[in-house]
Coordinates of C-alpha atoms and ligand atoms in Angstrom, one line a residue:
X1 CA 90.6 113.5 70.1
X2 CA 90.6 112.2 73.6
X3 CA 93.6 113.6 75.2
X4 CA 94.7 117.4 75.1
X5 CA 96.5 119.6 73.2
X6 CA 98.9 119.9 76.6
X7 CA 98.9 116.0 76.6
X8 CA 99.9 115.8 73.2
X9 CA 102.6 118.4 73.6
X10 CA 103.8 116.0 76.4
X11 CA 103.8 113.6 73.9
X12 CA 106.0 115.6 71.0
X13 CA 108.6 115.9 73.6
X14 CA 108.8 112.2 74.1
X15 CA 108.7 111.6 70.0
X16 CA 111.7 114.2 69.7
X17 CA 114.1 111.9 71.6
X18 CA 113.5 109.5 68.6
X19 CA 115.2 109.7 65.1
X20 CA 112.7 111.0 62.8
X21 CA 109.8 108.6 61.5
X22 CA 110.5 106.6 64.6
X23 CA 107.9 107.9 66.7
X24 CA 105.9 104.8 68.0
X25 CA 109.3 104.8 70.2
X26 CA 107.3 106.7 72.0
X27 CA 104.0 105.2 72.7
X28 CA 104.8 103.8 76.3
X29 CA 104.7 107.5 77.8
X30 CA 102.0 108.4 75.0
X31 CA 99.9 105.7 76.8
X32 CA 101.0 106.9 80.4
X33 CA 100.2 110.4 79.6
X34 CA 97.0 109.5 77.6
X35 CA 95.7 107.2 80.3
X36 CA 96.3 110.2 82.9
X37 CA 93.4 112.1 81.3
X38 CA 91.3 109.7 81.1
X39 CA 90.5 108.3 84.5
X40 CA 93.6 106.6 84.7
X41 CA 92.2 103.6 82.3
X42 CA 92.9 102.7 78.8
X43 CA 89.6 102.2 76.9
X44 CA 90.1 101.3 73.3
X45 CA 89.5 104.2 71.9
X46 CA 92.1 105.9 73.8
X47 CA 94.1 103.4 72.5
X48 CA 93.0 104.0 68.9
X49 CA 93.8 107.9 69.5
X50 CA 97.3 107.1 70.6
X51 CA 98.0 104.5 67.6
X52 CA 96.4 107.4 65.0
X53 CA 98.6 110.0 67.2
X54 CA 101.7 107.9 66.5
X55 CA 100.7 106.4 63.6
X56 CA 100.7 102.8 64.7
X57 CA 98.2 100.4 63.7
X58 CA 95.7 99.9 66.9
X59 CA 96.8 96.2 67.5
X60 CA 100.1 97.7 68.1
X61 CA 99.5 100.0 70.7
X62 CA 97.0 97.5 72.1
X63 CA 99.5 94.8 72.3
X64 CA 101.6 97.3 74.1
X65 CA 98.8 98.5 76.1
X66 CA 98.1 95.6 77.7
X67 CA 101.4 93.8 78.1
X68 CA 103.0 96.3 80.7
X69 CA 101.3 96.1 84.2
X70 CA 100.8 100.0 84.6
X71 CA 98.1 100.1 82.2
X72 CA 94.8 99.8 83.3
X73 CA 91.6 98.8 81.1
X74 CA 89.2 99.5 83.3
X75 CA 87.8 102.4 86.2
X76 CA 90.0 101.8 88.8
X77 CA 90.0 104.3 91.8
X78 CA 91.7 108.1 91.7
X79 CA 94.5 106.1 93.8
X80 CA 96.3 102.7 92.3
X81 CA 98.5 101.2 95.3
X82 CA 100.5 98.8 93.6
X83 CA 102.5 96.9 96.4
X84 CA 105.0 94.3 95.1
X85 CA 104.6 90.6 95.8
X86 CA 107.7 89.5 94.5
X87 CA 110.7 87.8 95.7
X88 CA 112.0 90.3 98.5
X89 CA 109.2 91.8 99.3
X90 CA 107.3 88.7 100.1
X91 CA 109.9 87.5 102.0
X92 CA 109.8 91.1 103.8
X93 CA 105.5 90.3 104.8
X94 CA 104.2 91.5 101.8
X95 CA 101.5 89.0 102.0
X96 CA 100.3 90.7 105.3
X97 CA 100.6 93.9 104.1
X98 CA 98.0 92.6 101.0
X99 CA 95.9 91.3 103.7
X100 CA 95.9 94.8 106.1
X101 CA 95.2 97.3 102.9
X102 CA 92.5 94.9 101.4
X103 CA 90.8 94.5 105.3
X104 CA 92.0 98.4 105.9
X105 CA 90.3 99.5 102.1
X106 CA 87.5 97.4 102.6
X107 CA 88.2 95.7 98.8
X108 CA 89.9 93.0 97.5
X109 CA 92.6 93.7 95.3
X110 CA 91.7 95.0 91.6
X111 CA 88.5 96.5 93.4
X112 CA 88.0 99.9 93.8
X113 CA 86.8 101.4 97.5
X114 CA 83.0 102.6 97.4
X115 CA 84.2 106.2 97.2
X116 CA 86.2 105.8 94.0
X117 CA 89.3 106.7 95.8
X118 CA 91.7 103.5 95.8
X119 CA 92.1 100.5 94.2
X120 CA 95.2 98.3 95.2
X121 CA 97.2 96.1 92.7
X122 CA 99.3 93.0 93.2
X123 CA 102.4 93.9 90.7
X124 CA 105.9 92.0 90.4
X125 CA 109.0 93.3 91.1
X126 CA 109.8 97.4 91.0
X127 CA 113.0 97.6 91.1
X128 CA 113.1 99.0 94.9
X129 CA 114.0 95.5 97.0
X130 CA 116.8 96.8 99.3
X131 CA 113.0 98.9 100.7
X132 CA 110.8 95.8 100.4
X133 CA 108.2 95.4 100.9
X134 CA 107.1 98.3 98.6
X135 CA 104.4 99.9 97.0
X136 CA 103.7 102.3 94.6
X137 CA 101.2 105.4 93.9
X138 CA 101.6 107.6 91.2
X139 CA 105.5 108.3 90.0
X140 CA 106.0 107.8 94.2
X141 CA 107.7 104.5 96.0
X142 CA 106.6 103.7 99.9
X143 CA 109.7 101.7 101.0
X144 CA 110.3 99.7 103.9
X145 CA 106.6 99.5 104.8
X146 CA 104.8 98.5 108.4
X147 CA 100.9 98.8 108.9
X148 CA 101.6 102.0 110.7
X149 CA 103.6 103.6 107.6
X150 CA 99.9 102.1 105.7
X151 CA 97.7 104.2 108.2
X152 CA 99.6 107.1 107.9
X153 CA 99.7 106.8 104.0
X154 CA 96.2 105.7 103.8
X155 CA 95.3 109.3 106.1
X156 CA 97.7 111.3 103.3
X157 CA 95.6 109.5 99.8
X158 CA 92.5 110.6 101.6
Ligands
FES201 S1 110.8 92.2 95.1 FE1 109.6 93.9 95.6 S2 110.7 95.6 94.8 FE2 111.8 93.9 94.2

């Protein structure tokens, strides 16, 4: 099995909230808690674990797995900034922002920095516009960001 036996009791918890024999309900937070332990990345036989976990066919969970934007399918760093470039937040310098982390990071987005640390995603809309432009790391949203909010963030990851 690729994921523990605390990841799969994670799991359970998420399955309980479903009626019973519904459990691939839960295979959106089965994948966020599998990829977790596994260098935040989804490799396919993480995804087989999860559909055998769940017992989904792997095309299902695949399907899943790479429809939804906070999945990754390959190393990215320990770190995925993933600022919004939608609507508001473009409107709000986003663009810039893109610009100043990948010049900051030394990367261009969907690389990872030479130390393994940070890899920076473009993403679509989170849900957090009245504090655009955004990002995300982790469960946490940056709101209302400047390049000095960036540095000081960027000091924090490191
Ligand atoms: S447009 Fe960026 S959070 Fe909505």
């Amino acid at each position: 099995m690729i994921f523990s036996k605390k990841a799969k009791k994670e799991i359970d918890i998420w399955i309980d909230k479903y009626p019973e024999g519904r459990q691939s309900s839960a295979v959106m937070e089965a994948l966020k808690i599998v990829q977790a332990e596994n260098e935040n990345s989804l490799s396919t036989e993480v995804i087989a674990a999860v559909a055998d976990y769940l017992d989904m066919s792997n095309i299902e969970v695949a399907e899943v797995a790479t429809f939804y934007e906070n999945y990754n399918h390959k190393l990215v760093g320990k770190h995925t900034i993933r600022i919004c470039h939608n609507i508001s937040c473009m409107l709000n310098g986003a663009d810039d922002l893109v610009v100043y982390l990948e010049e900051k990071l030394g990367v261009k987005t969907g690389q990872v920095t030479k130390d393994g640390l940070i890899n920076v995603k473009k993403v679509e809309c989170l849900g957090a516009c009245v504090g655009s432009p955004m990002f995300q790391i982790g469960h946490k949203y940056y709101e209302n960001l400047t390049k000095k909010k960036i540095d000081k963030i960027l000091v924090e990851l490191k």
